[in-house]
PDB file of C-alpha atoms in Angstrom:
ATOM      1  CA  UNK A   1     105.866  84.104  94.525  1.00 47.00           C
ATOM      2  CA  UNK A   2     104.232  87.573  94.866  1.00 57.00           C
ATOM      3  CA  UNK A   3     100.975  88.282  93.230  1.00 61.00           C
ATOM      4  CA  UNK A   4     101.305  91.369  90.613  1.00 73.00           C
ATOM      5  CA  UNK A   5     104.848  90.372  90.343  1.00 75.00           C
ATOM      6  CA  UNK A   6     104.064  89.039  85.856  1.00 85.00           C
ATOM      7  CA  UNK A   7     103.007  92.942  85.895  1.00 88.00           C
ATOM      8  CA  UNK A   8     105.916  94.002  87.926  1.00 82.00           C
ATOM      9  CA  UNK A   9     107.948  92.290  86.168  1.00 83.00           C
ATOM     10  CA  UNK A  10     106.421  94.824  83.143  1.00 90.00           C
ATOM     11  CA  UNK A  11     106.077  98.129  84.681  1.00 86.00           C
ATOM     12  CA  UNK A  12     110.557  97.484  84.732  1.00 83.00           C
ATOM     13  CA  UNK A  13     110.787  96.885  81.615  1.00 88.00           C
ATOM     14  CA  UNK A  14     108.774  99.320  80.797  1.00 90.00           C
ATOM     15  CA  UNK A  15     110.009 102.208  82.905  1.00 85.00           C
ATOM     16  CA  UNK A  16     113.274 101.251  81.889  1.00 85.00           C
ATOM     17  CA  UNK A  17     112.933 101.710  78.026  1.00 90.00           C
ATOM     18  CA  UNK A  18     111.388 105.298  79.401  1.00 87.00           C
ATOM     19  CA  UNK A  19     114.140 106.372  80.983  1.00 84.00           C
ATOM     20  CA  UNK A  20     116.859 104.905  78.906  1.00 87.00           C
ATOM     21  CA  UNK A  21     115.069 106.619  75.525  1.00 89.00           C
ATOM     22  CA  UNK A  22     114.971 110.290  77.303  1.00 82.00           C
ATOM     23  CA  UNK A  23     118.654 110.036  78.544  1.00 81.00           C
ATOM     24  CA  UNK A  24     119.746 109.194  75.203  1.00 87.00           C
ATOM     25  CA  UNK A  25     117.010 111.945  73.652  1.00 81.00           C
ATOM     26  CA  UNK A  26     119.377 114.462  76.255  1.00 76.00           C
ATOM     27  CA  UNK A  27     122.600 113.006  74.332  1.00 79.00           C
ATOM     28  CA  UNK A  28     121.821 113.714  71.104  1.00 79.00           C
ATOM     29  CA  UNK A  29     122.277 117.347  69.550  1.00 75.00           C
ATOM     30  CA  UNK A  30     119.827 116.700  66.407  1.00 80.00           C
ATOM     31  CA  UNK A  31     116.067 117.587  66.058  1.00 80.00           C
ATOM     32  CA  UNK A  32     115.658 114.335  64.263  1.00 85.00           C
ATOM     33  CA  UNK A  33     116.781 111.922  66.245  1.00 86.00           C
ATOM     34  CA  UNK A  34     115.433 114.036  69.505  1.00 84.00           C
ATOM     35  CA  UNK A  35     112.082 113.905  67.885  1.00 88.00           C
ATOM     36  CA  UNK A  36     112.890 109.474  67.520  1.00 93.00           C
ATOM     37  CA  UNK A  37     113.864 108.760  70.863  1.00 91.00           C
ATOM     38  CA  UNK A  38     110.834 111.074  71.595  1.00 88.00           C
ATOM     39  CA  UNK A  39     109.159 108.848  70.204  1.00 93.00           C
ATOM     40  CA  UNK A  40     111.221 106.123  71.710  1.00 95.00           C
ATOM     41  CA  UNK A  41     109.964 107.018  75.465  1.00 91.00           C
ATOM     42  CA  UNK A  42     106.267 106.892  74.957  1.00 94.00           C
ATOM     43  CA  UNK A  43     106.985 103.524  73.904  1.00 96.00           C
ATOM     44  CA  UNK A  44     107.443 103.351  78.122  1.00 92.00           C
ATOM     45  CA  UNK A  45     106.152 106.070  78.904  1.00 90.00           C
ATOM     46  CA  UNK A  46     102.364 105.148  77.797  1.00 94.00           C
ATOM     47  CA  UNK A  47     102.427 101.110  78.940  1.00 95.00           C
ATOM     48  CA  UNK A  48     104.123 102.331  82.555  1.00 91.00           C
ATOM     49  CA  UNK A  49     100.674 103.976  84.525  1.00 93.00           C
ATOM     50  CA  UNK A  50      98.209 100.876  83.328  1.00 96.00           C
ATOM     51  CA  UNK A  51     101.593  97.784  84.100  1.00 93.00           C
ATOM     52  CA  UNK A  52     101.365 100.071  88.008  1.00 90.00           C
ATOM     53  CA  UNK A  53      97.640  99.946  87.798  1.00 94.00           C
ATOM     54  CA  UNK A  54      97.377  96.244  87.481  1.00 94.00           C
ATOM     55  CA  UNK A  55     100.294  95.419  89.507  1.00 90.00           C
ATOM     56  CA  UNK A  56      98.504  97.837  92.334  1.00 90.00           C
ATOM     57  CA  UNK A  57      95.155  95.704  91.914  1.00 91.00           C
ATOM     58  CA  UNK A  58      96.997  91.832  92.121  1.00 87.00           C
ATOM     59  CA  UNK A  59      99.052  93.154  95.014  1.00 83.00           C
ATOM     60  CA  UNK A  60      96.661  94.050  97.158  1.00 84.00           C
ATOM     61  CA  UNK A  61      94.039  92.049  96.438  1.00 83.00           C
ATOM     62  CA  UNK A  62      91.655  93.210  93.948  1.00 88.00           C
ATOM     63  CA  UNK A  63      92.250  91.671  90.416  1.00 83.00           C
ATOM     64  CA  UNK A  64      88.889  90.440  90.726  1.00 86.00           C
ATOM     65  CA  UNK A  65      88.848  94.491  89.842  1.00 88.00           C
ATOM     66  CA  UNK A  66      90.613  93.368  86.641  1.00 90.00           C
ATOM     67  CA  UNK A  67      89.216  91.279  83.775  1.00 91.00           C
ATOM     68  CA  UNK A  68      90.267  90.451  80.975  1.00 91.00           C
ATOM     69  CA  UNK A  69      88.168  93.311  79.171  1.00 94.00           C
ATOM     70  CA  UNK A  70      89.339  95.848  81.427  1.00 94.00           C
ATOM     71  CA  UNK A  71      92.164  95.545  80.595  1.00 94.00           C
ATOM     72  CA  UNK A  72      91.996  95.686  76.338  1.00 96.00           C
ATOM     73  CA  UNK A  73      89.802  99.479  77.284  1.00 96.00           C
ATOM     74  CA  UNK A  74      92.272  99.892  79.816  1.00 96.00           C
ATOM     75  CA  UNK A  75      95.341  99.455  77.444  1.00 96.00           C
ATOM     76  CA  UNK A  76      93.494 101.454  74.774  1.00 97.00           C
ATOM     77  CA  UNK A  77      94.171 105.128  75.622  1.00 97.00           C
ATOM     78  CA  UNK A  78      97.874 104.012  76.350  1.00 97.00           C
ATOM     79  CA  UNK A  79      97.994 102.647  72.141  1.00 97.00           C
ATOM     80  CA  UNK A  80      96.885 105.546  71.355  1.00 97.00           C
ATOM     81  CA  UNK A  81      99.136 107.856  72.638  1.00 97.00           C
ATOM     82  CA  UNK A  82     101.591 105.488  70.914  1.00 97.00           C
ATOM     83  CA  UNK A  83     100.174 105.958  67.168  1.00 97.00           C
ATOM     84  CA  UNK A  84      99.773 109.834  67.778  1.00 97.00           C
ATOM     85  CA  UNK A  85     103.133 110.031  69.309  1.00 95.00           C
ATOM     86  CA  UNK A  86     104.918 107.880  65.808  1.00 96.00           C
ATOM     87  CA  UNK A  87     102.508 109.655  63.770  1.00 96.00           C
ATOM     88  CA  UNK A  88     102.696 113.540  65.238  1.00 93.00           C
ATOM     89  CA  UNK A  89     104.831 115.087  62.198  1.00 90.00           C
ATOM     90  CA  UNK A  90     101.692 113.671  60.571  1.00 93.00           C
ATOM     91  CA  UNK A  91      98.878 115.688  62.683  1.00 93.00           C
ATOM     92  CA  UNK A  92     101.058 117.597  65.148  1.00 91.00           C
ATOM     93  CA  UNK A  93      98.839 116.231  68.219  1.00 94.00           C
ATOM     94  CA  UNK A  94     101.560 115.719  69.999  1.00 91.00           C
ATOM     95  CA  UNK A  95     104.300 117.519  70.001  1.00 87.00           C
ATOM     96  CA  UNK A  96     104.330 120.761  67.145  1.00 82.00           C
ATOM     97  CA  UNK A  97     106.720 124.501  66.917  1.00 74.00           C
ATOM     98  CA  UNK A  98     109.750 122.179  68.362  1.00 73.00           C
ATOM     99  CA  UNK A  99     112.705 123.937  69.040  1.00 70.00           C
ATOM    100  CA  UNK A 100     116.703 122.581  70.574  1.00 66.00           C
ATOM    101  CA  UNK A 101     117.288 124.737  72.786  1.00 66.00           C
ATOM    102  CA  UNK A 102     121.971 124.108  74.419  1.00 64.00           C
ATOM    103  CA  UNK A 103     121.856 124.188  78.339  1.00 59.00           C
ATOM    104  CA  UNK A 104     126.057 124.613  78.385  1.00 59.00           C
ATOM    105  CA  UNK A 105     126.384 119.975  76.920  1.00 60.00           C
ATOM    106  CA  UNK A 106     122.551 118.930  77.856  1.00 59.00           C
ATOM    107  CA  UNK A 107     121.072 119.470  74.774  1.00 59.00           C
ATOM    108  CA  UNK A 108     117.639 119.346  74.849  1.00 64.00           C
ATOM    109  CA  UNK A 109     114.228 120.694  73.033  1.00 66.00           C
ATOM    110  CA  UNK A 110     111.354 122.896  74.097  1.00 72.00           C
ATOM    111  CA  UNK A 111     107.814 122.023  72.564  1.00 74.00           C
ATOM    112  CA  UNK A 112     103.943 123.687  72.687  1.00 80.00           C
ATOM    113  CA  UNK A 113     101.862 119.868  72.948  1.00 84.00           C
ATOM    114  CA  UNK A 114      98.800 119.322  71.080  1.00 91.00           C
ATOM    115  CA  UNK A 115      95.186 117.779  71.770  1.00 94.00           C
ATOM    116  CA  UNK A 116      95.946 115.018  72.665  1.00 95.00           C
ATOM    117  CA  UNK A 117      98.726 115.721  74.914  1.00 92.00           C
ATOM    118  CA  UNK A 118      96.842 117.178  78.282  1.00 92.00           C
ATOM    119  CA  UNK A 119      95.073 112.849  77.350  1.00 96.00           C
ATOM    120  CA  UNK A 120      97.045 111.006  77.400  1.00 94.00           C
ATOM    121  CA  UNK A 121      98.699 112.661  80.313  1.00 90.00           C
ATOM    122  CA  UNK A 122      95.400 113.161  82.802  1.00 93.00           C
ATOM    123  CA  UNK A 123      94.593 109.635  81.058  1.00 96.00           C
ATOM    124  CA  UNK A 124      98.234 108.491  82.797  1.00 93.00           C
ATOM    125  CA  UNK A 125      98.320 110.233  86.236  1.00 91.00           C
ATOM    126  CA  UNK A 126      94.985 108.883  86.259  1.00 95.00           C
ATOM    127  CA  UNK A 127      95.735 105.229  85.760  1.00 95.00           C
ATOM    128  CA  UNK A 128      98.747 105.434  88.512  1.00 91.00           C
ATOM    129  CA  UNK A 129      96.561 107.858  91.651  1.00 93.00           C
ATOM    130  CA  UNK A 130      94.219 104.386  91.058  1.00 95.00           C
ATOM    131  CA  UNK A 131      97.224 101.984  92.250  1.00 92.00           C
ATOM    132  CA  UNK A 132      97.609 104.683  94.739  1.00 92.00           C
ATOM    133  CA  UNK A 133      94.591 103.727  95.971  1.00 94.00           C
ATOM    134  CA  UNK A 134      94.784 100.131  95.595  1.00 92.00           C
ATOM    135  CA  UNK A 135      97.494 100.310  97.417  1.00 90.00           C
ATOM    136  CA  UNK A 136      96.257 102.349 100.038  1.00 92.00           C
ATOM    137  CA  UNK A 137      93.569 100.054 100.776  1.00 90.00           C
ATOM    138  CA  UNK A 138      96.459  97.514 101.170  1.00 86.00           C
ATOM    139  CA  UNK A 139      98.397  99.423 104.329  1.00 88.00           C
ATOM    140  CA  UNK A 140      94.896  99.170 105.314  1.00 88.00           C
ATOM    141  CA  UNK A 141      94.440  96.153 105.393  1.00 83.00           C
ATOM    142  CA  UNK A 142      97.654  94.521 106.455  1.00 77.00           C
ATOM    143  CA  UNK A 143      99.395  94.249 109.510  1.00 73.00           C
ATOM    144  CA  UNK A 144     102.544  94.424 110.603  1.00 68.00           C
ATOM    145  CA  UNK A 145     105.744  93.606 107.785  1.00 66.00           C
ATOM    146  CA  UNK A 146     102.989  93.442 104.640  1.00 72.00           C
ATOM    147  CA  UNK A 147     101.591  97.131 105.875  1.00 80.00           C
ATOM    148  CA  UNK A 148     105.702  98.621 106.124  1.00 77.00           C
ATOM    149  CA  UNK A 149     106.223  97.589 102.617  1.00 78.00           C
ATOM    150  CA  UNK A 150     102.775  98.212 101.310  1.00 82.00           C
ATOM    151  CA  UNK A 151     103.976 101.769 102.287  1.00 84.00           C
ATOM    152  CA  UNK A 152     106.947 101.755 101.212  1.00 80.00           C
ATOM    153  CA  UNK A 153     105.299 100.639  97.802  1.00 82.00           C
ATOM    154  CA  UNK A 154     103.603 103.411  97.865  1.00 87.00           C
ATOM    155  CA  UNK A 155     105.742 106.367  98.276  1.00 82.00           C
ATOM    156  CA  UNK A 156     107.373 104.100  95.783  1.00 80.00           C
ATOM    157  CA  UNK A 157     106.283 105.074  93.150  1.00 81.00           C
ATOM    158  CA  UNK A 158     103.361 107.977  94.411  1.00 85.00           C
ATOM    159  CA  UNK A 159     107.426 110.103  93.862  1.00 81.00           C
ATOM    160  CA  UNK A 160     108.285 109.953  90.376  1.00 81.00           C
ATOM    161  CA  UNK A 161     104.785 110.272  89.829  1.00 82.00           C
ATOM    162  CA  UNK A 162     104.808 114.186  91.916  1.00 82.00           C
ATOM    163  CA  UNK A 163     108.435 114.772  89.989  1.00 79.00           C
ATOM    164  CA  UNK A 164     105.893 114.334  86.515  1.00 78.00           C
ATOM    165  CA  UNK A 165     102.855 116.016  88.075  1.00 78.00           C
ATOM    166  CA  UNK A 166     105.260 119.118  88.128  1.00 79.00           C
ATOM    167  CA  UNK A 167     107.682 118.610  85.527  1.00 75.00           C
ATOM    168  CA  UNK A 168     104.588 118.788  82.742  1.00 74.00           C
ATOM    169  CA  UNK A 169     102.473 121.823  85.299  1.00 74.00           C
ATOM    170  CA  UNK A 170     105.696 123.647  84.705  1.00 71.00           C
ATOM    171  CA  UNK A 171     106.707 123.670  88.384  1.00 72.00           C
ATOM    172  CA  UNK A 172     109.813 122.063  88.890  1.00 69.00           C
ATOM    173  CA  UNK A 173     112.620 123.061  90.143  1.00 66.00           C
ATOM    174  CA  UNK A 174     114.599 121.762  86.578  1.00 63.00           C
ATOM    175  CA  UNK A 175     112.433 123.117  84.289  1.00 58.00           C
ATOM    176  CA  UNK A 176     114.085 121.203  81.417  1.00 60.00           C
ATOM    177  CA  UNK A 177     114.268 118.311  82.205  1.00 66.00           C
ATOM    178  CA  UNK A 178     111.726 114.970  83.152  1.00 70.00           C
ATOM    179  CA  UNK A 179     112.394 113.834  86.468  1.00 71.00           C
ATOM    180  CA  UNK A 180     110.380 110.877  85.976  1.00 72.00           C
ATOM    181  CA  UNK A 181     111.225 108.187  84.072  1.00 69.00           C
ATOM    182  CA  UNK A 182     114.793 108.328  86.489  1.00 67.00           C
ATOM    183  CA  UNK A 183     112.379 108.367  89.475  1.00 72.00           C
ATOM    184  CA  UNK A 184     110.550 105.308  88.725  1.00 69.00           C
ATOM    185  CA  UNK A 185     114.127 103.607  88.472  1.00 62.00           C
ATOM    186  CA  UNK A 186     115.052 104.232  91.317  1.00 64.00           C
ATOM    187  CA  UNK A 187     111.997 103.854  92.715  1.00 66.00           C
ATOM    188  CA  UNK A 188     112.053 100.615  91.467  1.00 64.00           C
ATOM    189  CA  UNK A 189     113.977  98.648  93.249  1.00 57.00           C
ATOM    190  CA  UNK A 190     111.874 100.125  96.199  1.00 57.00           C
ATOM    191  CA  UNK A 191     108.965  98.714  94.976  1.00 62.00           C
ATOM    192  CA  UNK A 192     111.080  95.190  93.975  1.00 56.00           C
ATOM    193  CA  UNK A 193     112.035  94.179  97.506  1.00 51.00           C
ATOM    194  CA  UNK A 194     108.901  95.849  99.538  1.00 52.00           C
ATOM    195  CA  UNK A 195     106.779  93.831  97.146  1.00 49.00           C
ATOM    196  CA  UNK A 196     108.480  90.873  96.397  1.00 45.00           C
ATOM    197  CA  UNK A 197     110.979  90.305  99.182  1.00 45.00           C
ATOM    198  CA  UNK A 198     107.615  88.219 100.916  1.00 49.00           C
ATOM    199  CA  UNK A 199     109.019  84.718 100.718  1.00 53.00           C
ATOM    200  CA  UNK A 200     110.022  82.711 104.318  1.00 55.00           C
ATOM    201  CA  UNK A 201     108.771  85.758 106.023  1.00 61.00           C
ATOM    202  CA  UNK A 202     105.643  85.489 109.217  1.00 65.00           C
ATOM    203  CA  UNK A 203     103.073  87.134 108.351  1.00 57.00           C
ATOM    204  CA  UNK A 204     100.716  85.653 110.821  1.00 55.00           C
ATOM    205  CA  UNK A 205     100.940  83.264 114.467  1.00 62.00           C
ATOM    206  CA  UNK A 206      98.373  81.318 115.808  1.00 60.00           C
ATOM    207  CA  UNK A 207      98.533  81.205 119.850  1.00 62.00           C
ATOM    208  CA  UNK A 208     100.856  77.403 119.602  1.00 59.00           C
ATOM    209  CA  UNK A 209     102.851  79.330 116.989  1.00 65.00           C
ATOM    210  CA  UNK A 210     103.815  81.968 119.231  1.00 67.00           C
ATOM    211  CA  UNK A 211     104.623  78.326 122.433  1.00 66.00           C
ATOM    212  CA  UNK A 212     106.294  77.143 120.065  1.00 63.00           C
ATOM    213  CA  UNK A 213     108.882  79.692 119.283  1.00 68.00           C
ATOM    214  CA  UNK A 214     108.606  81.050 122.493  1.00 71.00           C
ATOM    215  CA  UNK A 215     108.220  84.994 120.849  1.00 73.00           C
ATOM    216  CA  UNK A 216     104.434  86.952 121.450  1.00 74.00           C
ATOM    217  CA  UNK A 217     102.628  87.951 118.138  1.00 61.00           C
ATOM    218  CA  UNK A 218     104.046  91.726 117.899  1.00 65.00           C
ATOM    219  CA  UNK A 219     107.863  89.829 117.389  1.00 70.00           C
ATOM    220  CA  UNK A 220     107.180  87.154 114.834  1.00 66.00           C
ATOM    221  CA  UNK A 221     105.722  89.775 112.945  1.00 62.00           C
ATOM    222  CA  UNK A 222     107.822  89.828 109.547  1.00 63.00           C
ATOM    223  CA  UNK A 223     110.676  87.289 110.273  1.00 68.00           C
ATOM    224  CA  UNK A 224     111.723  84.122 108.692  1.00 69.00           C
ATOM    225  CA  UNK A 225     111.140  80.961 109.421  1.00 67.00           C
ATOM    226  CA  UNK A 226     114.493  80.091 109.331  1.00 68.00           C
ATOM    227  CA  UNK A 227     115.650  82.451 112.897  1.00 69.00           C
ATOM    228  CA  UNK A 228     112.156  80.341 114.293  1.00 65.00           C
ATOM    229  CA  UNK A 229     113.135  77.618 113.460  1.00 65.00           C
ATOM    230  CA  UNK A 230     116.060  76.017 110.984  1.00 68.00           C
ATOM    231  CA  UNK A 231     113.706  72.325 110.936  1.00 63.00           C
ATOM    232  CA  UNK A 232     110.466  73.942 109.604  1.00 62.00           C
ATOM    233  CA  UNK A 233     112.118  75.888 107.368  1.00 65.00           C
ATOM    234  CA  UNK A 234     113.557  73.297 106.439  1.00 68.00           C
ATOM    235  CA  UNK A 235     110.506  71.335 105.454  1.00 60.00           C
ATOM    236  CA  UNK A 236     108.345  74.001 103.518  1.00 60.00           C
ATOM    237  CA  UNK A 237     111.194  74.753 101.306  1.00 65.00           C
ATOM    238  CA  UNK A 238     110.598  71.009  99.703  1.00 63.00           C
ATOM    239  CA  UNK A 239     107.305  71.866 100.203  1.00 56.00           C
ATOM    240  CA  UNK A 240     108.154  73.024  96.394  1.00 54.00           C
ATOM    241  CA  UNK A 241     105.481  73.537  94.323  1.00 52.00           C
ATOM    242  CA  UNK A 242     103.238  71.058  96.731  1.00 53.00           C
ATOM    243  CA  UNK A 243      99.700  72.976  97.886  1.00 51.00           C
ATOM    244  CA  UNK A 244      99.129  70.625 101.039  1.00 60.00           C
ATOM    245  CA  UNK A 245     101.081  68.339 102.769  1.00 60.00           C
ATOM    246  CA  UNK A 246     101.208  66.295 106.590  1.00 64.00           C
ATOM    247  CA  UNK A 247     104.038  65.252 108.313  1.00 63.00           C
ATOM    248  CA  UNK A 248     105.098  65.184 112.141  1.00 63.00           C
ATOM    249  CA  UNK A 249     108.607  67.415 113.023  1.00 59.00           C
ATOM    250  CA  UNK A 250     110.629  66.818 117.045  1.00 62.00           C
ATOM    251  CA  UNK A 251     111.607  70.303 118.817  1.00 60.00           C
ATOM    252  CA  UNK A 252     114.172  70.205 122.037  1.00 58.00           C
ATOM    253  CA  UNK A 253     113.525  72.785 124.807  1.00 56.00           C
ATOM    254  CA  UNK A 254     115.289  72.598 128.003  1.00 56.00           C
ATOM    255  CA  UNK A 255     113.305  69.870 129.300  1.00 60.00           C
ATOM    256  CA  UNK A 256     111.531  67.674 126.678  1.00 61.00           C
ATOM    257  CA  UNK A 257     111.027  66.591 122.759  1.00 60.00           C
ATOM    258  CA  UNK A 258     107.400  67.862 121.212  1.00 61.00           C
ATOM    259  CA  UNK A 259     106.096  66.359 118.679  1.00 64.00           C
ATOM    260  CA  UNK A 260     104.912  68.910 116.977  1.00 61.00           C
ATOM    261  CA  UNK A 261     102.115  67.665 113.546  1.00 62.00           C
ATOM    262  CA  UNK A 262     102.746  69.926 110.253  1.00 60.00           C
ATOM    263  CA  UNK A 263      99.879  70.866 108.132  1.00 61.00           C
ATOM    264  CA  UNK A 264     100.586  73.613 105.826  1.00 59.00           C
ATOM    265  CA  UNK A 265      97.946  74.888 103.378  1.00 57.00           C
ATOM    266  CA  UNK A 266      98.803  77.824 100.380  1.00 52.00           C
ATOM    267  CA  UNK A 267      96.392  81.060 100.885  1.00 49.00           C
ATOM    268  CA  UNK A 268      96.196  83.861  98.950  1.00 50.00           C
ATOM    269  CA  UNK A 269      96.583  87.287 101.069  1.00 46.00           C
ATOM    270  CA  UNK A 270      94.252  90.056 101.115  1.00 45.00           C
TER     271      UNK A 270
END
């Protein structure tokens, strides 16, 4: 499985909660309902940046930087943001001077933000930007299809991040709507393909592997094993959870039958 799969799944669940809450906010006509959905949106919106940062570190081979203690520290600001959101009526640290605004069938609201909002905003974008730096590291050190996949992950998160920042700074072409929740939901599918669809793909091959396939390295990178050797693909499929395996298997060429000694060992790509 792909490094960071659990944290990626958490980020997608949080993004779904964020998107659903924002959609319900737009659909609600009463101010009380809008406030409730906005509070729920903070549960997802505050979780996404940290989950993304952890995923980016794990995906890029930098997971040693995310210790349990550091993870707890990373969660402090999001936890405070959620707490402040649900108790906002007592202090107005997130929003104040709320009023509803109707744009045709769209029911939204405008607010004057409180003192905690810039803290939440800055922390969220700092976590997202740090995750982008981690993915940038993966782009630099990886090759072939894995470099392209890491680049797609980078772009898929940079776009909703830019949309959220533009909305927060008041320079969005849609000033009444934050596109980030919906952009995150869409980009999640791209990240899932690029980050999690790595099983069975060839990341590297030595000279013996190139001779076996009859292809140069540039044509092997990114291809599935089954397109090169169905016999080898079947052996790898039966490997299961075994970390090591050694077996002989035949490969027929035009003029002879060759026997290969296959030794499999697991490793984590940087």
